[in-house]
Short mmCIF file of C-alpha atoms and ligand atoms in Angstrom, two decimals:
data_model
loop_
_atom_site.label_atom_id
_atom_site.label_comp_id
_atom_site.label_asym_id
_atom_site.label_seq_id
_atom_site.Cartn_x
_atom_site.Cartn_y
_atom_site.Cartn_z
CA MET A 1 -44.17 -1.13 8.13
CA GLY A 2 -41.84 1.09 10.29
CA LYS A 3 -38.47 1.78 8.36
CA LYS A 4 -35.97 -0.81 10.07
CA MET A 5 -33.37 0.20 11.48
CA LYS A 6 -29.75 1.48 11.11
CA LYS A 7 -27.83 -0.92 12.63
CA VAL A 8 -24.88 1.10 14.80
CA ALA A 9 -21.17 -0.27 14.61
CA LEU A 10 -18.08 1.16 17.40
CA ILE A 11 -14.63 0.42 15.67
CA PHE A 12 -11.82 1.18 18.34
CA GLY A 13 -8.82 1.24 15.60
CA ILE A 14 -10.42 2.72 12.91
CA THR A 15 -8.13 4.95 11.88
CA GLY A 16 -5.66 1.51 11.27
CA GLN A 17 -5.74 -0.59 7.51
CA ASP A 18 -8.29 -2.71 8.65
CA GLY A 19 -10.39 -0.02 10.97
CA SER A 20 -10.18 2.46 6.90
CA TYR A 21 -11.51 -1.34 4.85
CA LEU A 22 -13.85 -1.99 7.44
CA ALA A 23 -15.99 1.35 7.72
CA GLU A 24 -16.15 1.57 4.35
CA LEU A 25 -17.82 -1.83 4.18
CA LEU A 26 -20.43 -0.97 7.03
CA LEU A 27 -20.82 2.67 5.61
CA LYS A 28 -21.90 0.34 2.31
CA LYS A 29 -24.07 -1.80 4.29
CA LYS A 30 -26.14 1.31 5.34
CA TYR A 31 -24.42 1.33 9.53
CA ILE A 32 -23.92 4.27 10.99
CA ILE A 33 -20.50 3.75 12.15
CA HIS A 34 -18.82 6.01 14.93
CA GLY A 35 -15.05 5.62 15.02
CA VAL A 36 -12.23 5.99 18.51
CA LYS A 37 -9.47 8.47 17.48
CA ARG A 38 -6.41 9.40 20.03
CA ARG A 39 -5.11 12.27 19.54
CA SER A 40 -1.94 12.82 18.10
CA SER A 41 0.57 16.52 17.36
CA SER A 42 -0.19 15.30 13.07
CA ALA A 43 -3.00 13.59 11.63
CA ASN A 44 -3.90 10.46 12.00
CA THR A 45 -6.64 9.95 10.06
CA ASP A 46 -5.38 9.77 6.34
CA ARG A 47 -7.13 6.41 6.23
CA ILE A 48 -10.64 7.08 6.23
CA ASP A 49 -10.31 10.91 5.63
CA HIS A 50 -12.46 9.92 2.27
CA LEU A 51 -15.47 8.67 4.59
CA PHE A 52 -15.74 12.20 6.10
CA ASP A 53 -15.26 15.70 7.03
CA SER A 54 -12.21 15.47 9.08
CA VAL A 55 -12.05 19.31 10.19
CA ASN A 56 -15.76 18.91 12.19
CA PHE A 57 -15.32 14.65 12.00
CA SER A 58 -18.56 13.20 11.23
CA ASN A 59 -20.55 13.25 7.96
CA LYS A 60 -24.46 11.68 8.28
CA ASN A 61 -23.75 8.05 8.72
CA PHE A 62 -20.01 8.67 10.21
CA PHE A 63 -18.35 9.80 13.32
CA ILE A 64 -15.59 10.36 15.03
CA HIS A 65 -14.39 10.77 18.35
CA TYR A 66 -11.29 11.21 21.02
CA GLY A 67 -10.62 7.91 22.90
CA ASP A 68 -7.74 5.80 23.93
CA ILE A 69 -8.21 2.06 24.72
CA SER A 70 -5.26 2.78 27.84
CA ASP A 71 -8.22 4.56 29.20
CA GLY A 72 -10.68 2.84 30.75
CA THR A 73 -13.43 5.65 31.78
CA SER A 74 -13.36 7.43 28.52
CA THR A 75 -13.68 3.61 26.89
CA LEU A 76 -16.47 3.37 29.04
CA ASN A 77 -17.74 6.90 28.62
CA ILE A 78 -18.20 5.96 25.12
CA ILE A 79 -19.29 2.69 24.68
CA ASN A 80 -22.37 4.27 26.65
CA LYS A 81 -23.04 6.89 24.58
CA ILE A 82 -23.02 4.89 21.96
CA LYS A 83 -24.72 1.82 22.77
CA PRO A 84 -23.96 0.10 19.67
CA ASP A 85 -24.68 -2.91 17.67
CA GLU A 86 -21.44 -4.16 17.32
CA ILE A 87 -18.23 -3.79 18.80
CA TYR A 88 -14.64 -4.30 17.01
CA ASN A 89 -12.22 -4.53 18.46
CA LEU A 90 -8.85 -3.45 15.74
CA ALA A 91 -6.97 -1.43 18.52
CA ALA A 92 -3.04 -2.00 19.23
CA GLN A 93 0.76 -1.22 19.73
CA SER A 94 0.57 -3.78 16.11
CA HIS A 95 3.78 -4.28 14.87
CA VAL A 96 5.76 -7.15 16.46
CA ARG A 97 9.33 -6.00 16.21
CA VAL A 98 8.39 -3.00 17.81
CA SER A 99 6.63 -4.89 21.22
CA PHE A 100 10.03 -6.92 21.78
CA ASP A 101 11.76 -2.78 22.09
CA VAL A 102 8.12 -0.87 23.96
CA PRO A 103 6.82 -4.61 26.30
CA GLU A 104 4.89 -3.06 29.10
CA TYR A 105 3.15 -0.59 26.60
CA THR A 106 2.46 -3.05 23.79
CA ALA A 107 0.42 -5.00 26.50
CA ASP A 108 -1.08 -2.07 27.78
CA ILE A 109 -3.06 -1.94 25.32
CA THR A 110 -3.24 -4.56 22.79
CA ALA A 111 -3.66 -7.06 26.08
CA LEU A 112 -5.82 -4.88 28.67
CA GLY A 113 -7.41 -2.44 26.51
CA ALA A 114 -8.77 -5.63 25.03
CA LEU A 115 -10.09 -6.04 28.45
CA ARG A 116 -11.25 -2.70 29.16
CA ILE A 117 -13.96 -2.88 26.53
CA LEU A 118 -14.60 -6.55 27.92
CA GLU A 119 -15.29 -5.04 31.18
CA SER A 120 -16.87 -1.59 29.55
CA ILE A 121 -20.11 -3.85 28.17
CA LYS A 122 -20.55 -6.45 31.14
CA ILE A 123 -20.80 -3.10 34.01
CA LEU A 124 -22.75 -0.59 31.47
CA ASN A 125 -24.49 -4.93 30.75
CA LEU A 126 -25.24 -4.18 26.47
CA ARG A 127 -26.84 -7.71 26.53
CA LYS A 128 -27.61 -7.20 22.79
CA THR A 129 -23.62 -5.88 21.66
CA LYS A 130 -21.89 -7.50 19.80
CA TYR A 131 -17.38 -8.08 20.15
CA TYR A 132 -15.11 -8.30 18.14
CA GLN A 133 -11.72 -9.05 18.53
CA ALA A 134 -8.80 -8.24 15.95
CA SER A 135 -7.02 -11.80 17.09
CA SER A 136 -4.02 -12.59 15.13
CA SER A 137 -2.22 -15.21 13.94
CA GLU A 138 1.33 -14.39 15.37
CA MET A 139 -0.73 -16.65 18.92
CA TYR A 140 0.45 -19.30 16.78
CA GLY A 141 4.48 -18.35 16.78
CA LEU A 142 6.14 -21.52 17.64
CA VAL A 143 4.41 -24.69 15.93
CA GLY A 144 5.93 -27.61 15.35
CA LYS A 145 4.81 -29.21 11.88
CA ARG A 146 4.33 -26.54 9.34
CA LYS A 147 0.86 -27.33 8.07
CA SER A 148 -1.53 -25.02 7.86
CA LEU A 149 -3.43 -23.22 11.94
CA ASN A 150 -6.96 -24.03 12.50
CA GLU A 151 -8.63 -23.30 15.61
CA LYS A 152 -7.43 -26.06 17.30
CA THR A 153 -3.98 -25.45 17.13
CA PRO A 154 -2.05 -24.42 20.75
CA PHE A 155 -0.33 -21.38 20.76
CA HIS A 156 3.06 -21.49 21.60
CA PRO A 157 3.50 -16.85 21.03
CA ARG A 158 7.28 -15.61 20.04
CA SER A 159 6.18 -12.07 21.34
CA VAL A 160 5.01 -9.77 23.88
CA TYR A 161 2.61 -8.29 20.51
CA GLY A 162 1.40 -12.15 20.49
CA VAL A 163 1.48 -13.35 24.28
CA SER A 164 -0.76 -9.94 24.52
CA LYS A 165 -3.05 -11.20 21.63
CA VAL A 166 -3.06 -13.82 23.98
CA PHE A 167 -4.55 -12.86 26.50
CA ALA A 168 -6.82 -11.09 24.44
CA TYR A 169 -8.33 -13.51 22.61
CA HIS A 170 -8.44 -15.71 26.12
CA ALA A 171 -10.94 -12.17 27.75
CA ALA A 172 -12.92 -12.40 24.75
CA VAL A 173 -13.71 -16.86 25.26
CA HIS A 174 -14.08 -15.96 28.96
CA TYR A 175 -16.41 -12.77 29.37
CA ARG A 176 -18.61 -15.73 26.68
CA GLU A 177 -18.83 -18.37 28.92
CA ALA A 178 -19.03 -16.33 32.37
CA TYR A 179 -21.18 -13.23 31.07
CA GLY A 180 -22.67 -14.26 28.71
CA ILE A 181 -21.86 -11.64 25.83
CA PHE A 182 -21.45 -12.46 22.27
CA ALA A 183 -18.10 -11.98 22.01
CA SER A 184 -16.26 -13.65 18.92
CA ASN A 185 -12.55 -13.67 17.97
CA GLY A 186 -11.21 -13.76 14.69
CA ILE A 187 -7.64 -15.59 13.80
CA LEU A 188 -6.60 -13.26 10.43
CA PHE A 189 -3.15 -13.89 9.03
CA ASN A 190 -1.04 -11.66 7.13
CA HIS A 191 -3.21 -9.13 5.70
CA GLU A 192 -2.04 -6.21 3.70
CA SER A 193 -3.06 -3.54 0.74
CA PRO A 194 -1.81 -0.34 -0.14
CA ARG A 195 -3.10 1.26 3.24
CA ARG A 196 -1.24 -0.87 4.48
CA GLY A 197 1.49 0.75 7.29
CA PRO A 198 4.80 1.55 5.55
CA THR A 199 7.17 -1.14 8.46
CA PHE A 200 5.96 -4.05 7.84
CA VAL A 201 7.46 -6.08 5.32
CA THR A 202 5.17 -6.22 2.23
CA LYS A 203 4.71 -2.58 2.34
CA LYS A 204 8.37 -2.18 2.66
CA ILE A 205 9.44 -4.41 0.06
CA VAL A 206 6.66 -2.55 -2.39
CA GLN A 207 7.37 1.26 -1.37
CA GLY A 208 10.89 0.24 -1.82
CA LEU A 209 11.36 -1.59 -4.73
CA VAL A 210 9.39 0.85 -6.91
CA ARG A 211 11.45 4.11 -4.90
CA ILE A 212 14.56 2.40 -6.91
CA LYS A 213 12.77 1.51 -9.94
CA LYS A 214 11.42 5.21 -10.43
CA GLY A 215 15.49 6.08 -9.48
CA LEU A 216 14.83 7.56 -5.42
CA GLN A 217 16.29 5.46 -4.20
CA LYS A 218 19.19 3.25 -4.18
CA LYS A 219 18.70 0.35 -2.08
CA LEU A 220 16.48 -1.38 0.24
CA THR A 221 17.82 -2.84 3.58
CA LEU A 222 15.39 -6.14 5.06
CA GLY A 223 16.27 -8.88 8.05
CA ASN A 224 14.88 -12.59 7.46
CA LEU A 225 14.17 -13.62 3.69
CA TYR A 226 12.53 -16.71 4.55
CA ALA A 227 10.26 -16.74 6.99
CA ILE A 228 7.41 -18.35 5.43
CA ARG A 229 4.13 -16.23 5.76
CA ASP A 230 -0.25 -17.20 3.98
CA TRP A 231 -0.80 -12.72 2.62
CA GLY A 232 -4.59 -11.86 2.50
CA HIS A 233 -6.08 -8.38 0.71
CA ALA A 234 -7.32 -6.88 3.90
CA LYS A 235 -10.28 -6.01 2.03
CA ASP A 236 -11.40 -8.58 1.84
CA TYR A 237 -10.73 -9.57 5.81
CA ALA A 238 -12.88 -7.02 6.40
CA VAL A 239 -15.88 -9.00 5.32
CA SER A 240 -14.75 -11.42 7.81
CA MET A 241 -15.14 -9.65 10.44
CA TRP A 242 -18.02 -8.17 9.43
CA LYS A 243 -19.40 -12.00 8.63
CA ILE A 244 -18.24 -13.07 11.93
CA LEU A 245 -19.79 -10.42 14.36
CA GLN A 246 -23.74 -12.10 12.01
CA HIS A 247 -23.26 -15.80 12.32
CA LYS A 248 -25.69 -16.53 14.66
CA LYS A 249 -23.33 -17.55 17.87
CA ALA A 250 -20.33 -16.41 18.91
CA ASP A 251 -17.23 -18.45 18.76
CA ASP A 252 -13.57 -18.55 17.04
CA TRP A 253 -12.99 -18.20 13.53
CA VAL A 254 -9.08 -18.96 11.35
CA ILE A 255 -8.82 -15.82 8.36
CA ALA A 256 -6.30 -16.65 6.01
CA THR A 257 -5.81 -18.21 2.09
CA ASN A 258 -3.87 -21.14 3.04
CA LYS A 259 -1.54 -20.55 0.72
CA GLU A 260 2.82 -20.17 1.68
CA ASN A 261 5.06 -17.24 0.45
CA THR A 262 8.41 -16.65 1.97
CA VAL A 263 9.74 -12.90 1.79
CA LYS A 264 12.37 -13.74 -0.80
CA ASN A 265 9.27 -14.87 -3.26
CA PHE A 266 7.55 -11.88 -2.02
CA VAL A 267 10.21 -9.66 -3.25
CA ASN A 268 11.44 -11.70 -6.68
CA LEU A 269 7.44 -11.05 -7.78
CA THR A 270 7.78 -7.14 -6.38
CA ALA A 271 10.67 -7.53 -8.78
CA LYS A 272 9.16 -9.36 -11.56
CA LYS A 273 5.55 -7.08 -11.91
CA LEU A 274 8.43 -4.06 -12.12
CA SER A 275 10.25 -5.66 -14.17
CA LEU A 276 13.63 -5.03 -12.50
CA ARG A 277 15.88 -8.55 -12.92
CA ILE A 278 17.42 -9.30 -10.11
CA LYS A 279 20.17 -11.91 -9.11
CA TRP A 280 21.00 -12.76 -5.52
CA VAL A 281 24.20 -14.47 -4.29
CA GLY A 282 25.86 -14.42 -0.71
CA LYS A 283 24.54 -16.37 2.17
CA GLY A 284 23.59 -15.76 5.72
CA LEU A 285 23.68 -11.08 6.42
CA ASN A 286 25.62 -11.50 3.33
CA GLU A 287 22.41 -12.36 1.06
CA LYS A 288 22.38 -9.37 -0.89
CA ALA A 289 20.12 -9.09 -4.68
CA ILE A 290 22.17 -7.31 -7.33
CA ASN A 291 19.66 -5.29 -10.37
CA ILE A 292 21.56 -7.56 -12.79
CA GLU A 293 21.35 -4.49 -15.27
CA THR A 294 23.11 -1.70 -13.33
CA LYS A 295 24.82 -4.68 -11.78
CA LYS A 296 24.67 -2.56 -7.96
CA VAL A 297 23.39 -4.27 -4.95
CA ILE A 298 19.32 -3.01 -4.08
CA ILE A 299 18.86 -5.22 -1.41
CA ASP A 300 20.92 -5.98 1.81
CA LEU A 301 20.24 -7.13 5.07
CA ASP A 302 20.82 -5.81 8.27
CA LYS A 303 20.55 -7.66 12.04
CA LYS A 304 18.33 -4.67 12.98
CA PHE A 305 15.74 -6.02 11.07
CA LEU A 306 15.79 -9.23 13.05
CA ARG A 307 14.09 -10.47 15.71
CA PRO A 308 15.12 -12.30 19.28
CA THR A 309 12.90 -14.86 18.45
CA GLU A 310 11.25 -14.96 14.85
CA VAL A 311 7.62 -16.57 13.88
CA ASP A 312 8.73 -18.82 10.79
CA PHE A 313 5.75 -20.77 9.34
CA LEU A 314 2.41 -19.59 9.55
CA LYS A 315 -0.38 -21.10 6.86
CA GLY A 316 -3.77 -20.93 7.81
CA ASP A 317 -6.36 -23.09 7.48
CA PHE A 318 -10.52 -22.30 6.52
CA SER A 319 -12.01 -23.92 6.30
CA LYS A 320 -14.54 -24.15 9.74
CA ALA A 321 -15.44 -20.14 8.37
CA ARG A 322 -15.75 -20.84 4.41
CA LYS A 323 -17.86 -23.83 5.60
CA LYS A 324 -19.90 -21.90 8.12
CA LEU A 325 -19.22 -17.85 7.00
CA LYS A 326 -19.79 -18.62 3.65
CA TRP A 327 -16.29 -16.12 3.50
CA LYS A 328 -13.45 -17.23 1.28
CA PRO A 329 -10.08 -15.15 0.47
CA VAL A 330 -11.27 -13.10 -3.31
CA ILE A 331 -7.83 -11.29 -4.31
CA THR A 332 -5.10 -13.16 -4.55
CA THR A 333 -1.14 -12.74 -3.84
CA ASN A 334 -0.45 -11.60 -7.35
CA GLU A 335 -3.33 -8.96 -7.44
CA LEU A 336 -2.76 -8.23 -3.96
CA ILE A 337 0.97 -7.11 -5.16
CA GLU A 338 -0.30 -5.29 -8.16
CA ASP A 339 -2.69 -3.21 -6.42
CA MET A 340 -0.04 -2.18 -3.87
CA ILE A 341 2.27 -1.50 -7.01
CA GLU A 342 -0.60 0.29 -8.49
CA GLU A 343 -0.78 2.80 -5.74
CA GLU A 344 3.01 2.89 -4.96
CA ILE A 345 3.63 4.20 -8.74
CA LEU A 346 0.85 6.82 -8.31
CA LYS A 347 2.97 8.61 -5.49
P1 NAP B 1 -2.51 -0.92 12.10
O1 NAP B 1 -2.62 -0.28 10.91
O2 NAP B 1 -1.04 -0.88 12.75
O3 NAP B 1 -4.38 -0.38 13.37
C1 NAP B 1 -4.25 0.06 14.94
C2 NAP B 1 -5.00 0.99 14.53
O4 NAP B 1 -5.00 0.84 16.59
C3 NAP B 1 -4.64 2.38 14.26
O5 NAP B 1 -6.24 3.04 13.79
C4 NAP B 1 -4.51 2.80 15.90
O6 NAP B 1 -4.30 4.00 16.01
C5 NAP B 1 -5.49 2.48 17.22
N1 NAP B 1 -4.97 2.57 17.85
C6 NAP B 1 -3.17 2.25 18.97
N2 NAP B 1 -3.11 1.93 20.03
C7 NAP B 1 -4.18 2.44 20.16
C8 NAP B 1 -4.81 2.91 21.75
N3 NAP B 1 -4.29 3.35 22.74
N4 NAP B 1 -5.58 3.33 21.80
C9 NAP B 1 -7.24 3.58 20.84
N5 NAP B 1 -6.74 2.90 19.75
C10 NAP B 1 -5.28 2.96 19.48
O7 NAP B 1 -4.04 -2.62 12.21
P2 NAP B 1 -4.18 -3.36 11.35
O8 NAP B 1 -3.73 -3.91 10.09
O9 NAP B 1 -5.33 -2.12 11.17
O10 NAP B 1 -5.01 -4.16 12.26
C11 NAP B 1 -5.82 -4.09 13.39
C12 NAP B 1 -6.49 -5.24 13.85
O11 NAP B 1 -5.40 -6.33 13.78
C13 NAP B 1 -4.59 -4.75 15.38
O12 NAP B 1 -5.23 -5.32 16.41
C14 NAP B 1 -3.62 -6.31 14.47
O13 NAP B 1 -3.27 -5.87 15.84
C15 NAP B 1 -4.63 -6.91 14.41
N6 NAP B 1 -4.49 -8.03 13.17
C16 NAP B 1 -3.73 -7.42 11.89
C17 NAP B 1 -3.11 -8.16 11.33
C18 NAP B 1 -2.71 -8.45 10.14
O14 NAP B 1 -2.17 -8.68 9.21
N7 NAP B 1 -2.99 -6.91 9.29
C19 NAP B 1 -3.15 -10.05 11.44
C20 NAP B 1 -3.96 -10.26 12.92
C21 NAP B 1 -4.38 -9.30 13.72
P3 NAP B 1 -3.11 5.34 14.67
O15 NAP B 1 -4.01 5.54 13.70
O16 NAP B 1 -3.43 6.82 15.80
O17 NAP B 1 -1.77 4.68 15.32
O1 G4F B 2 5.43 -7.82 8.25
P1 G4F B 2 5.57 -7.99 9.84
O2 G4F B 2 6.44 -6.85 10.18
O3 G4F B 2 4.43 -8.53 10.32
P2 G4F B 2 4.22 -9.75 10.93
O4 G4F B 2 5.61 -10.07 12.39
O5 G4F B 2 4.12 -10.99 10.49
O6 G4F B 2 2.63 -9.32 11.62
C1 G4F B 2 2.46 -9.30 11.19
O7 G4F B 2 1.09 -9.76 10.95
C2 G4F B 2 1.39 -10.37 12.76
C3 G4F B 2 -0.76 -11.20 11.76
O8 G4F B 2 0.07 -13.10 11.72
C4 G4F B 2 -0.13 -9.52 12.88
F1 G4F B 2 -0.40 -9.79 14.01
C5 G4F B 2 0.83 -8.19 13.38
O9 G4F B 2 -0.10 -6.83 13.67
C6 G4F B 2 1.26 -7.85 11.98
O10 G4F B 2 0.13 -7.06 11.32
O11 G4F B 2 6.60 -9.12 9.05
C7 G4F B 2 6.81 -10.87 8.59
C8 G4F B 2 7.64 -11.39 8.42
C9 G4F B 2 9.23 -11.32 9.65
O12 G4F B 2 8.93 -12.79 9.45
C10 G4F B 2 10.12 -10.28 9.62
O13 G4F B 2 11.03 -11.09 11.11
O14 G4F B 2 8.92 -10.45 7.64
C11 G4F B 2 10.03 -10.50 7.92
N1 G4F B 2 11.15 -9.41 7.87
C12 G4F B 2 12.28 -8.97 7.17
N2 G4F B 2 12.23 -8.15 6.86
C13 G4F B 2 10.98 -8.16 7.99
C14 G4F B 2 11.86 -7.16 7.88
N3 G4F B 2 9.47 -7.74 8.45
C15 G4F B 2 9.86 -6.18 8.73
N4 G4F B 2 8.56 -5.27 9.57
N5 G4F B 2 10.67 -5.89 8.08
C16 G4F B 2 11.55 -6.79 7.57
O15 G4F B 2 12.55 -5.10 7.52
#
């Protein structure tokens, strides 16, 4: 019997939170991994430096290529060179608030970037290459009833980021229907980790409160405390991405925990774990949290962190993934917060 060939995966967005967890998972599964990294003037490989030789950009199963999904030629050339078994498109301008300030750029990367990859697979006639699209719960946007959202819930995006993700979602479905490409959407609800970017709310809260506890920062300033999110751990969600591409047919999948928390709850849970006793006072933009011991305001609000249109409620029903992919989240919200605090405290 000949030796089994290793599977080859190409990851766009390898330097991001999810890219790093997915790369770790696939290396454990003995894949050969190629990742695409943008040129930047400062280091952007912190999350994956432990996986490869950051000077020569390789280890024997892990290779990094310069590329950018705004550049159709380089995208096509990389896909042609590697002819991967699996392509994971995790690359995006992924910050919702930022998409209000840079809408055209967001659409170019988050919407058209996905199209460029799909079109490359089509042009190169890669019949065996499977495609994963990092779709988002942000696509649901304005929801009527506050009930768990599933694969059948209609989309009503509330930002250019959301609009772009809806485009990329439908592009994947379209290339599947029109050209028979194995293209699947993972509709992932918010997922966090110690590797989360510092301007997303969970990381901002954990980082801010740990620094306040250590005496390195006086105050944390936030926006809407009452948005509800379904927060999971990125490590669990990387497993779902892989499972989605191992399923017998291409399909669309909600990945979530089906648990809800407000931003304020997330603050309270984090403060409690840090033994910071806080009391909330005031209303609207004047709402503040006071440190009961020092009597000082440690959290206040600023309208600059509000969005012109907000997504008030996101909670996902992942029963299809549980049944057909045998996927479920393992890490609880409490454990997620502990993991994030632990890393922050060591800094
Ligand atoms: P992230 O940390 O912001 O990572 C985004 C990745 O995309 C980074 O590697 C970034 O590179 C790369 N990228 C940005 N513009 C690019 C371009 N023009 N060409 C090539 N690469 C580019 O996001 P994440 O949290 O890991 O999320 C991964 C994907 O899932 C994103 O598409 C996001 O929109 C989507 N998603 C995330 C969540 C969530 O809660 N985390 C939920 C649903 C969907 P740099 O490192 O150079 O910036
Ligand atoms: O952490 P956030 O910025 O995440 P958001 O907007 O839900 O988007 C994330 O999840 C999406 C999945 O649904 C992904 F597709 C997307 O790529 C990204 O990963 O904000 C969460 C909530 C929002 O309602 C926001 O208004 O927290 C609220 N919030 C309150 N204060 C804040 C802040 N958000 C940020 N970033 N910063 C604040 O100071």
